[in-house]
């Protein structure tokens, strides 16, 4: 492999890695979509940006592919925090909500707290 081909290969690897990490320059471009071997393993259904700036917080609704059943599972939810460093949002933390039942419980508790 020549020097130029090696540079291009390294650039492609960095680009792939950035995509896997969910890195983006604009908060609206952040996603949880993820593919393996051309199959969308995680399919984003919706998202809401809760905060923007040096730290961004986004809640996503998504489905995960079940290889065994060969279909997407129930809706799941995740809250993700990203930090903007050198012009790019980098994932820092996440909280996964594993079911609609758990999501409803969180909404119920927060609603009760906010009413007080």
PDB file of C-alpha atoms in Angstrom:
ATOM      1  CA  UNK A   1       0.000   0.000   0.000  1.00  0.00           C
ATOM      2  CA  UNK A   2       1.396   3.358  -1.018  1.00  0.00           C
ATOM      3  CA  UNK A   3       1.577   6.395   1.231  1.00  0.00           C
ATOM      4  CA  UNK A   4      -1.473   8.049  -0.341  1.00  0.00           C
ATOM      5  CA  UNK A   5      -3.559   4.868  -0.122  1.00  0.00           C
ATOM      6  CA  UNK A   6      -2.537   4.483   3.541  1.00  0.00           C
ATOM      7  CA  UNK A   7      -3.611   8.068   4.307  1.00  0.00           C
ATOM      8  CA  UNK A   8      -6.962   7.538   2.566  1.00  0.00           C
ATOM      9  CA  UNK A   9      -7.458   4.238   4.439  1.00  0.00           C
ATOM     10  CA  UNK A  10      -6.746   5.900   7.809  1.00  0.00           C
ATOM     11  CA  UNK A  11      -9.131   8.757   6.953  1.00  0.00           C
ATOM     12  CA  UNK A  12     -11.872   6.238   6.072  1.00  0.00           C
ATOM     13  CA  UNK A  13     -11.317   4.413   9.371  1.00  0.00           C
ATOM     14  CA  UNK A  14     -11.587   7.685  11.313  1.00  0.00           C
ATOM     15  CA  UNK A  15     -14.785   8.570   9.428  1.00  0.00           C
ATOM     16  CA  UNK A  16     -16.282   5.150  10.185  1.00  0.00           C
ATOM     17  CA  UNK A  17     -15.301   5.426  13.848  1.00  0.00           C
ATOM     18  CA  UNK A  18     -16.855   8.907  14.136  1.00  0.00           C
ATOM     19  CA  UNK A  19     -20.098   7.524  12.708  1.00  0.00           C
ATOM     20  CA  UNK A  20     -20.053   4.583  15.131  1.00  0.00           C
ATOM     21  CA  UNK A  21     -19.560   6.965  18.054  1.00  0.00           C
ATOM     22  CA  UNK A  22     -22.399   9.181  16.935  1.00  0.00           C
ATOM     23  CA  UNK A  23     -20.170  12.221  16.467  1.00  0.00           C
ATOM     24  CA  UNK A  24     -21.515  15.213  14.519  1.00  0.00           C
ATOM     25  CA  UNK A  25     -20.875  18.914  14.090  1.00  0.00           C
ATOM     26  CA  UNK A  26     -24.552  19.894  14.372  1.00  0.00           C
ATOM     27  CA  UNK A  27     -26.814  18.714  17.198  1.00  0.00           C
ATOM     28  CA  UNK A  28     -29.604  17.968  14.697  1.00  0.00           C
ATOM     29  CA  UNK A  29     -27.326  15.434  12.935  1.00  0.00           C
ATOM     30  CA  UNK A  30     -26.855  13.294  16.051  1.00  0.00           C
ATOM     31  CA  UNK A  31     -28.597   9.945  15.767  1.00  0.00           C
ATOM     32  CA  UNK A  32     -28.791   6.494  17.322  1.00  0.00           C
ATOM     33  CA  UNK A  33     -29.217   4.796  13.933  1.00  0.00           C
ATOM     34  CA  UNK A  34     -26.726   1.952  13.645  1.00  0.00           C
ATOM     35  CA  UNK A  35     -26.085  -0.621  10.921  1.00  0.00           C
ATOM     36  CA  UNK A  36     -24.200  -3.900  10.863  1.00  0.00           C
ATOM     37  CA  UNK A  37     -23.561  -5.612   7.529  1.00  0.00           C
ATOM     38  CA  UNK A  38     -26.055  -3.301   5.834  1.00  0.00           C
ATOM     39  CA  UNK A  39     -28.846  -4.152   8.295  1.00  0.00           C
ATOM     40  CA  UNK A  40     -30.264  -1.311  10.423  1.00  0.00           C
ATOM     41  CA  UNK A  41     -29.750  -2.854  13.884  1.00  0.00           C
ATOM     42  CA  UNK A  42     -30.913   0.269  15.725  1.00  0.00           C
ATOM     43  CA  UNK A  43     -33.630   2.264  13.969  1.00  0.00           C
ATOM     44  CA  UNK A  44     -34.319   5.775  15.259  1.00  0.00           C
ATOM     45  CA  UNK A  45     -38.036   6.569  15.244  1.00  0.00           C
ATOM     46  CA  UNK A  46     -37.993  10.050  16.761  1.00  0.00           C
ATOM     47  CA  UNK A  47     -35.882  12.449  18.796  1.00  0.00           C
ATOM     48  CA  UNK A  48     -36.252  15.642  20.782  1.00  0.00           C
ATOM     49  CA  UNK A  49     -33.402  18.008  21.581  1.00  0.00           C
ATOM     50  CA  UNK A  50     -33.704  18.975  25.246  1.00  0.00           C
ATOM     51  CA  UNK A  51     -30.708  21.323  25.327  1.00  0.00           C
ATOM     52  CA  UNK A  52     -28.076  22.705  22.943  1.00  0.00           C
ATOM     53  CA  UNK A  53     -24.736  24.395  23.387  1.00  0.00           C
ATOM     54  CA  UNK A  54     -21.418  23.127  24.736  1.00  0.00           C
ATOM     55  CA  UNK A  55     -23.435  20.246  26.230  1.00  0.00           C
ATOM     56  CA  UNK A  56     -26.406  18.834  24.317  1.00  0.00           C
ATOM     57  CA  UNK A  57     -29.071  16.528  25.714  1.00  0.00           C
ATOM     58  CA  UNK A  58     -31.299  14.509  23.396  1.00  0.00           C
ATOM     59  CA  UNK A  59     -33.997  11.935  24.026  1.00  0.00           C
ATOM     60  CA  UNK A  60     -34.429   9.303  21.305  1.00  0.00           C
ATOM     61  CA  UNK A  61     -37.174   6.768  20.589  1.00  0.00           C
ATOM     62  CA  UNK A  62     -35.863   3.731  18.732  1.00  0.00           C
ATOM     63  CA  UNK A  63     -36.288   0.046  17.948  1.00  0.00           C
ATOM     64  CA  UNK A  64     -33.687  -2.690  17.953  1.00  0.00           C
ATOM     65  CA  UNK A  65     -33.500  -5.521  15.411  1.00  0.00           C
ATOM     66  CA  UNK A  66     -34.031  -8.980  16.899  1.00  0.00           C
ATOM     67  CA  UNK A  67     -31.949 -11.419  14.813  1.00  0.00           C
ATOM     68  CA  UNK A  68     -33.699 -14.440  16.263  1.00  0.00           C
ATOM     69  CA  UNK A  69     -37.223 -13.203  15.441  1.00  0.00           C
ATOM     70  CA  UNK A  70     -36.088 -11.310  12.326  1.00  0.00           C
ATOM     71  CA  UNK A  71     -38.145  -8.263  13.305  1.00  0.00           C
ATOM     72  CA  UNK A  72     -37.854  -5.064  15.309  1.00  0.00           C
ATOM     73  CA  UNK A  73     -38.695  -5.180  18.993  1.00  0.00           C
ATOM     74  CA  UNK A  74     -40.800  -2.826  21.067  1.00  0.00           C
ATOM     75  CA  UNK A  75     -40.038   0.874  21.250  1.00  0.00           C
ATOM     76  CA  UNK A  76     -37.179   1.823  23.556  1.00  0.00           C
ATOM     77  CA  UNK A  77     -35.939   5.202  24.715  1.00  0.00           C
ATOM     78  CA  UNK A  78     -32.563   6.671  25.526  1.00  0.00           C
ATOM     79  CA  UNK A  79     -31.407  10.013  26.884  1.00  0.00           C
ATOM     80  CA  UNK A  80     -27.948  10.956  25.647  1.00  0.00           C
ATOM     81  CA  UNK A  81     -25.572  13.772  26.594  1.00  0.00           C
ATOM     82  CA  UNK A  82     -22.973  15.047  24.150  1.00  0.00           C
ATOM     83  CA  UNK A  83     -20.133  17.485  24.717  1.00  0.00           C
ATOM     84  CA  UNK A  84     -18.993  19.776  21.926  1.00  0.00           C
ATOM     85  CA  UNK A  85     -15.209  19.647  21.599  1.00  0.00           C
ATOM     86  CA  UNK A  86     -13.329  21.202  18.682  1.00  0.00           C
ATOM     87  CA  UNK A  87     -16.596  21.778  16.848  1.00  0.00           C
ATOM     88  CA  UNK A  88     -17.910  18.205  17.147  1.00  0.00           C
ATOM     89  CA  UNK A  89     -20.420  16.659  19.515  1.00  0.00           C
ATOM     90  CA  UNK A  90     -18.938  13.637  21.266  1.00  0.00           C
ATOM     91  CA  UNK A  91     -21.076  11.182  23.273  1.00  0.00           C
ATOM     92  CA  UNK A  92     -20.433  11.347  27.017  1.00  0.00           C
ATOM     93  CA  UNK A  93     -23.282   9.684  28.934  1.00  0.00           C
ATOM     94  CA  UNK A  94     -26.507   7.844  28.278  1.00  0.00           C
ATOM     95  CA  UNK A  95     -29.470   6.498  30.163  1.00  0.00           C
ATOM     96  CA  UNK A  96     -31.491   3.746  28.504  1.00  0.00           C
ATOM     97  CA  UNK A  97     -35.183   3.306  29.227  1.00  0.00           C
ATOM     98  CA  UNK A  98     -35.860  -0.306  28.378  1.00  0.00           C
ATOM     99  CA  UNK A  99     -39.650  -0.374  28.043  1.00  0.00           C
ATOM    100  CA  UNK A 100     -42.777   1.715  27.638  1.00  0.00           C
ATOM    101  CA  UNK A 101     -43.773   0.663  31.162  1.00  0.00           C
ATOM    102  CA  UNK A 102     -40.556   2.111  32.613  1.00  0.00           C
ATOM    103  CA  UNK A 103     -40.995   5.286  30.514  1.00  0.00           C
ATOM    104  CA  UNK A 104     -44.559   5.727  31.810  1.00  0.00           C
ATOM    105  CA  UNK A 105     -43.350   5.312  35.402  1.00  0.00           C
ATOM    106  CA  UNK A 106     -40.677   7.991  34.891  1.00  0.00           C
ATOM    107  CA  UNK A 107     -43.286  10.363  33.417  1.00  0.00           C
ATOM    108  CA  UNK A 108     -45.625   9.674  36.344  1.00  0.00           C
ATOM    109  CA  UNK A 109     -42.952  10.380  38.958  1.00  0.00           C
ATOM    110  CA  UNK A 110     -41.718  13.550  37.243  1.00  0.00           C
ATOM    111  CA  UNK A 111     -45.285  14.803  36.835  1.00  0.00           C
ATOM    112  CA  UNK A 112     -45.912  14.270  40.549  1.00  0.00           C
ATOM    113  CA  UNK A 113     -42.721  16.101  41.468  1.00  0.00           C
ATOM    114  CA  UNK A 114     -43.509  19.015  39.157  1.00  0.00           C
ATOM    115  CA  UNK A 115     -47.035  19.375  40.576  1.00  0.00           C
ATOM    116  CA  UNK A 116     -45.654  19.911  44.106  1.00  0.00           C
TER     117      UNK A 116
END
